Coordinates of N, CA and C in Angstrom, one line a residue:
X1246 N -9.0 -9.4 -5.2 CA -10.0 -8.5 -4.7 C -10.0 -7.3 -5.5
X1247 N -11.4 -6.6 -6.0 CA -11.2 -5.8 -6.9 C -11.1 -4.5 -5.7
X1248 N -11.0 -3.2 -6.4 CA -10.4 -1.6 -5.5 C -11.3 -1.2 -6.0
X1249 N -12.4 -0.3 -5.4 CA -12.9 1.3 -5.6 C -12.2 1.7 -6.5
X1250 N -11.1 2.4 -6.3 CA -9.8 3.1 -6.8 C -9.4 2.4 -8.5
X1251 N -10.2 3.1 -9.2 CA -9.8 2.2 -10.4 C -8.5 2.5 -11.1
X1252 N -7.6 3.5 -10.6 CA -6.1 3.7 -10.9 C -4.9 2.6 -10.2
X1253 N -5.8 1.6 -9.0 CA -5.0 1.0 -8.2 C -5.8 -0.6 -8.0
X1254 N -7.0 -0.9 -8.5 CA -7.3 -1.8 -9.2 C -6.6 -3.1 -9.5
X1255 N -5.9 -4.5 -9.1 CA -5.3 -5.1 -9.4 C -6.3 -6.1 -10.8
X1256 N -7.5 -6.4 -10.6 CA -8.3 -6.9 -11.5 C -8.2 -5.9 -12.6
X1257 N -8.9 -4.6 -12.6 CA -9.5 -4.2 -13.5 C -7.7 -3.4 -14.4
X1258 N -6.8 -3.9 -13.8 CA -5.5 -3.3 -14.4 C -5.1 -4.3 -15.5
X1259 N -5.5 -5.4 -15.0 CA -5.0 -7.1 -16.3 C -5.9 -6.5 -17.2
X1260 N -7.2 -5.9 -17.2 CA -8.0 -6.1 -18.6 C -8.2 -7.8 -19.3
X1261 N -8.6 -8.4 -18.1 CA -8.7 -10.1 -18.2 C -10.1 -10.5 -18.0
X1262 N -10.6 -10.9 -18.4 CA -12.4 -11.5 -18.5 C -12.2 -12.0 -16.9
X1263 N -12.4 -12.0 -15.9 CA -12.3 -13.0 -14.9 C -13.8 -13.7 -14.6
X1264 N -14.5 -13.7 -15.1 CA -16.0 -14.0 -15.4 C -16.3 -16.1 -14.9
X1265 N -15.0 -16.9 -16.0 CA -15.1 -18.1 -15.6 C -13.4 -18.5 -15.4
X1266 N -13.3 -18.9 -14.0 CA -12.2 -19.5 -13.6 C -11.2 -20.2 -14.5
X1267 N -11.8 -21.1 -15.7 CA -10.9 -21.6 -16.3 C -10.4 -21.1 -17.3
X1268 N -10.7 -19.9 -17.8 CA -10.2 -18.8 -18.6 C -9.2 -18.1 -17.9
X1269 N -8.7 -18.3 -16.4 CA -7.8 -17.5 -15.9 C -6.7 -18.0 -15.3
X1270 N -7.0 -19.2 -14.8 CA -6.3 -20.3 -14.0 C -5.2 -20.5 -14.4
X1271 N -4.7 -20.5 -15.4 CA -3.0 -21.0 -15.7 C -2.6 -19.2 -16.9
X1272 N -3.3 -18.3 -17.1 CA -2.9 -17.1 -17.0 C -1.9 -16.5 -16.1
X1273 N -0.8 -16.1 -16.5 CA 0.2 -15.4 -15.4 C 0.7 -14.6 -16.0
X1274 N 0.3 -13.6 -15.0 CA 0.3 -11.6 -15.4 C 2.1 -11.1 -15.5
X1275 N 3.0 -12.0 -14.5 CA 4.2 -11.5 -14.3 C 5.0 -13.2 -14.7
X1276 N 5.2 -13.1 -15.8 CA 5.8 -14.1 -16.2 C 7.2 -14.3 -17.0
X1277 N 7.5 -15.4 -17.2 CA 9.2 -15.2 -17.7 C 9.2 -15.7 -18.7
X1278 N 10.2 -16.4 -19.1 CA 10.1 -16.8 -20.7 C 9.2 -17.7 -21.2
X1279 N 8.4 -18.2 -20.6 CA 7.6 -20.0 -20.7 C 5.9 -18.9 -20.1
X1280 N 4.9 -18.7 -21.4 CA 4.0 -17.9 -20.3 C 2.9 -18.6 -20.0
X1281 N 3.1 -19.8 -19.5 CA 2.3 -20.7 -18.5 C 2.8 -20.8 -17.1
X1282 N 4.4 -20.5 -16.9 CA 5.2 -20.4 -15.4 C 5.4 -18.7 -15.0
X1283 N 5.1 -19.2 -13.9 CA 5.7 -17.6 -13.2 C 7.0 -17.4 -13.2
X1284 N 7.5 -16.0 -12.6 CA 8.3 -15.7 -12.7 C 9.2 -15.8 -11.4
X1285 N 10.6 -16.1 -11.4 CA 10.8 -17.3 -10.1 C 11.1 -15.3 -9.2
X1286 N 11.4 -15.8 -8.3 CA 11.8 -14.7 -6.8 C 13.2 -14.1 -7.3
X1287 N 14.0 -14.9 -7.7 CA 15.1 -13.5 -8.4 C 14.7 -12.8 -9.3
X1288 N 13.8 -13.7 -10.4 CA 13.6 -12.4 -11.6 C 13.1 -11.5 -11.1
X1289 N 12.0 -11.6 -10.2 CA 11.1 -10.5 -9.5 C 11.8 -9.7 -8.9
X1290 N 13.2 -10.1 -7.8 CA 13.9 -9.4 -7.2 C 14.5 -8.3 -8.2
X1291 N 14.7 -8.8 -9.2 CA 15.7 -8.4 -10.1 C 15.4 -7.4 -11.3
X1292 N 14.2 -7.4 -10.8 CA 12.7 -6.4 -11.5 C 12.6 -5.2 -10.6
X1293 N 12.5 -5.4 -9.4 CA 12.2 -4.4 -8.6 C 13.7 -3.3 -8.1
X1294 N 14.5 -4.4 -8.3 CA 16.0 -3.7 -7.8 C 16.3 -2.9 -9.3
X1295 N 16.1 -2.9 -10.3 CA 16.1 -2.4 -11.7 C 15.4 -1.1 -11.7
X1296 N 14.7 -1.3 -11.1 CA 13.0 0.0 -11.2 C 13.4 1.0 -10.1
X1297 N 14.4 0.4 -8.8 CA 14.6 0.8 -7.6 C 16.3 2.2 -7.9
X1298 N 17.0 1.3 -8.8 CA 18.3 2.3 -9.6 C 17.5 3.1 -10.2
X1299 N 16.7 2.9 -11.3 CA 16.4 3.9 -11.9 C 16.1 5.1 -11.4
X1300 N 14.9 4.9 -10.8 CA 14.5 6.0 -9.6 C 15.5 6.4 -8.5
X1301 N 16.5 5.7 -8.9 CA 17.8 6.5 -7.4 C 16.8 6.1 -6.0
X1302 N 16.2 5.3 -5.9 CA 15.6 4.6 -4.9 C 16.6 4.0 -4.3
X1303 N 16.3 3.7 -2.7 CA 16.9 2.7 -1.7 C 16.6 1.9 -0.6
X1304 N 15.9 0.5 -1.4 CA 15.3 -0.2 -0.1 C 16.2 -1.9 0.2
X1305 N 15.9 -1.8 1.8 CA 16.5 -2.8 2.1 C 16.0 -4.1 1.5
X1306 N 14.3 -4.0 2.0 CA 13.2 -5.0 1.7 C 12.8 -5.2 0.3
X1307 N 13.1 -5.7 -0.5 CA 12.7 -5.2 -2.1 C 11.5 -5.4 -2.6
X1308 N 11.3 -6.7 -2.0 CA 10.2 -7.5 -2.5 C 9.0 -7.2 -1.2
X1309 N 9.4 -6.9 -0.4 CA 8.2 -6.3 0.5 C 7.8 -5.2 0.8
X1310 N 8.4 -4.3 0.1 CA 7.5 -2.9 -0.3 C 6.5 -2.5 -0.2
X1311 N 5.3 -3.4 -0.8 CA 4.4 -3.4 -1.4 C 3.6 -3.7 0.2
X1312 N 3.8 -4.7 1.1 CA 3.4 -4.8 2.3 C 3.8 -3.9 3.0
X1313 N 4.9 -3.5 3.4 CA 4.8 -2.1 3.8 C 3.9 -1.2 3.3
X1314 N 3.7 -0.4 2.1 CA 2.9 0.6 1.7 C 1.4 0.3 2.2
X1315 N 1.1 -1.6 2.0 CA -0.1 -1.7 2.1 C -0.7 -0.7 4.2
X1316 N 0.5 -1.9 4.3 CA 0.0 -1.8 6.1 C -0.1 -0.2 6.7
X1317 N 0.8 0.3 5.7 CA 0.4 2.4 6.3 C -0.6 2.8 5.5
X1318 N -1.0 2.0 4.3 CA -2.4 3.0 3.9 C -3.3 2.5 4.8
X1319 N -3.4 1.1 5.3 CA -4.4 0.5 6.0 C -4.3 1.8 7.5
X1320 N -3.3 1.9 7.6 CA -3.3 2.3 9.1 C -3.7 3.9 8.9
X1321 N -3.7 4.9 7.9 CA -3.9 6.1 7.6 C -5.2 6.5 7.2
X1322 N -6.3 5.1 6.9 CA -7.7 5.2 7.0 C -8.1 4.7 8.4
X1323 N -7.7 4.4 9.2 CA -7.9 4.3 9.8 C -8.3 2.5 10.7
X1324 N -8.0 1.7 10.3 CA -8.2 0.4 10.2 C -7.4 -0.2 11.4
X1325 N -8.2 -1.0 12.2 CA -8.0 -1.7 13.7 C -6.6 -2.0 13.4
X1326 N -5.4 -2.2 13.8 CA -4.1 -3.2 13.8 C -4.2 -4.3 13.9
X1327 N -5.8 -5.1 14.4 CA -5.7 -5.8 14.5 C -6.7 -6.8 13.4
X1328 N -7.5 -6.1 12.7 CA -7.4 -6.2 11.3 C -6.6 -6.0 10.2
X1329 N -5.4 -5.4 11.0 CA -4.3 -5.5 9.3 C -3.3 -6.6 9.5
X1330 N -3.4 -7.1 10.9 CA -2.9 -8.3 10.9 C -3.5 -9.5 10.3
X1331 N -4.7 -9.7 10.6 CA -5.1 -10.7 10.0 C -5.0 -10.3 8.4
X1332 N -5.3 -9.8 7.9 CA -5.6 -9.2 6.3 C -4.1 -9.6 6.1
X1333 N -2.8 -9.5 6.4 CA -1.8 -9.9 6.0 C -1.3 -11.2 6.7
X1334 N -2.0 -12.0 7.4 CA -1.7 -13.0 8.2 C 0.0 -12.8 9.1
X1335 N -0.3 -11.6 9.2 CA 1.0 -11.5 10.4 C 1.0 -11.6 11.7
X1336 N 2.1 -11.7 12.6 CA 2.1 -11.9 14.2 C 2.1 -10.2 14.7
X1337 N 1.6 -10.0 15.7 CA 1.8 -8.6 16.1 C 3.2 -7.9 16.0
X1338 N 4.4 -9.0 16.7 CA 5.7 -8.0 16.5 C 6.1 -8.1 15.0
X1339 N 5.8 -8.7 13.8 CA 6.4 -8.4 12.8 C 5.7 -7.4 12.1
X1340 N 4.4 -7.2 12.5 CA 3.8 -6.0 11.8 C 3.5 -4.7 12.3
X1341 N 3.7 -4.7 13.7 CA 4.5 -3.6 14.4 C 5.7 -2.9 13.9
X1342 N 6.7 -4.5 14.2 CA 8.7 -4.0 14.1 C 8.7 -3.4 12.6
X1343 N 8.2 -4.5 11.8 CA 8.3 -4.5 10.3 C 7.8 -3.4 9.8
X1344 N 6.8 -3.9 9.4 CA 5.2 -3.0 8.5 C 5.2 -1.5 8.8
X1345 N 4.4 -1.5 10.0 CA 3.7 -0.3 10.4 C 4.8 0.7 10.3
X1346 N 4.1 2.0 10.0 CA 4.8 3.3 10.4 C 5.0 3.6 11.9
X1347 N 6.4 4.2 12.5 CA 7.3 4.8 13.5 C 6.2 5.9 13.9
X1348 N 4.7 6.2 14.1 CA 4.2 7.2 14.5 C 2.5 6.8 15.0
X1349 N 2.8 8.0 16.1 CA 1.1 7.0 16.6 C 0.3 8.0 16.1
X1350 N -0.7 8.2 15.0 CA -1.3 8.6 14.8 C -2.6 9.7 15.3
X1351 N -3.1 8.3 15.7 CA -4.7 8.7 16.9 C -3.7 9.9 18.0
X1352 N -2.7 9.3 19.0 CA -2.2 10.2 19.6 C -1.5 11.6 18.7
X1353 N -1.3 11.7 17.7 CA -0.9 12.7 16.8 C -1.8 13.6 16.7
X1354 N -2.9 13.0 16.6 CA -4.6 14.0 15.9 C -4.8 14.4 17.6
X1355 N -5.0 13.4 18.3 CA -5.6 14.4 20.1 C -4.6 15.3 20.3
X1356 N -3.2 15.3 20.2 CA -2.2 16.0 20.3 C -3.1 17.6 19.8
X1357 N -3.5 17.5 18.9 CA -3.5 18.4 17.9 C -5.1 19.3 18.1
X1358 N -5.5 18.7 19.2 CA -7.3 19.0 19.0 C -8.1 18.2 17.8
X1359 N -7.8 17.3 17.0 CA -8.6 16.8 15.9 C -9.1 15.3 16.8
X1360 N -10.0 15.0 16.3 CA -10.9 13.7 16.9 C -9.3 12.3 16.5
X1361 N -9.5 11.8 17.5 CA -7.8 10.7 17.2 C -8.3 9.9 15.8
X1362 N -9.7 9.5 16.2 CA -10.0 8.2 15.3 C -11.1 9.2 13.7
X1363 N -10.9 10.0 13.3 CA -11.1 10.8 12.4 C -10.6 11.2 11.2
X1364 N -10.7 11.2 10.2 CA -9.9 11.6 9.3 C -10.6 13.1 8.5
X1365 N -11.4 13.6 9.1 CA -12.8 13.9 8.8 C -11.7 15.6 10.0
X1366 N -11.2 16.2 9.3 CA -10.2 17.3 10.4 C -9.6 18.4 9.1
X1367 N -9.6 19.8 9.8 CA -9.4 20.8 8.2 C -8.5 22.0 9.9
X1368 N -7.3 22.7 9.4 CA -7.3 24.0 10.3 C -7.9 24.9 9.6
X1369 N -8.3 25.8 10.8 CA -9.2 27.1 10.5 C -8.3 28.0 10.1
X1370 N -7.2 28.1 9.9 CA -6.4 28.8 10.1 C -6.1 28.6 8.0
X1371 N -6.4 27.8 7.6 CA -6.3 27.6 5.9 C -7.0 28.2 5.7
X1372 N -8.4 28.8 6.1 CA -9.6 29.4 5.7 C -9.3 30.7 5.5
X1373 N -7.9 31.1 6.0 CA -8.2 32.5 6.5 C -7.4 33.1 5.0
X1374 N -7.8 34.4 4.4 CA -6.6 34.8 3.2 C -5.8 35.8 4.0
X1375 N -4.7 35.9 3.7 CA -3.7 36.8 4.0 C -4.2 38.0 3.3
X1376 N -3.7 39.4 4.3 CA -3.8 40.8 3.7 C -2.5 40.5 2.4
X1377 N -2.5 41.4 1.1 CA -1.9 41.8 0.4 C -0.7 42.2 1.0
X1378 N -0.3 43.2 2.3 CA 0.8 43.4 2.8 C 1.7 42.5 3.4
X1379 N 1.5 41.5 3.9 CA 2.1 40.2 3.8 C 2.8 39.4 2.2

């Protein structure tokens, strides 16, 4: 599925004709020594745990990262829970326990006076400039 977002673009990041199927079909973007086969689940693990030292990173889930980050950007625009379940074909408690971020949002923003289901929110209080004597 191509992205708005052409810095996060999974198509337009290969730089691959994707125009006729059989120009792509045995193409594989993350591959190992043979570049007709993929690359098996340890190399991958073994890829990400690599990238994960470097940066003095520390995750349990290594390989699911990526579903994690997906399910809180989904949830930070705003997106039903129950369309990010289906979009990741998950059951509610794994993408609740799992996925999702530890914070309720909508109740964060009414907390706050901002519309819950809104992203569309600025304080008045940034508007303001401070005197010099401060």
């Amino acid at each position: 599925m191509r992205n708005r977002d052409v810095h996060i673009c999974p198509v337009g990041a290969a730089v691959i004709c994707f125009r006729k199927p059989q120009d792509w079909y045995v193409t594989k973007l993350l591959r190992g020594r043979q570049q007709d086969k993929s690359i098996t689940y340890e190399m991958h693990k073994a890829s990400y745990e690599a990238v994960f030292k470097y940066l003095g990173l520390t995750f349990n889930k290594k390989t699911h990262i990526n579903r994690q980050q997906g399910v809180r950007h989904l949830e930070s625009v705003d997106v039903e829970i129950s369309q990010t379940r289906r979009y990741g074909r998950w059951g509610m408690d794994t993408c609740n326990a799992v996925y999702a971020a530890p914070i309720a949002r909508e109740a964060m923003r009414a907390m706050s006076r901002h519309l819950p289901r809104s992203r569309l929110y600025y304080l008045e209080r940034a508007s303001v400039d401070p005197t010099l004597e401060l």
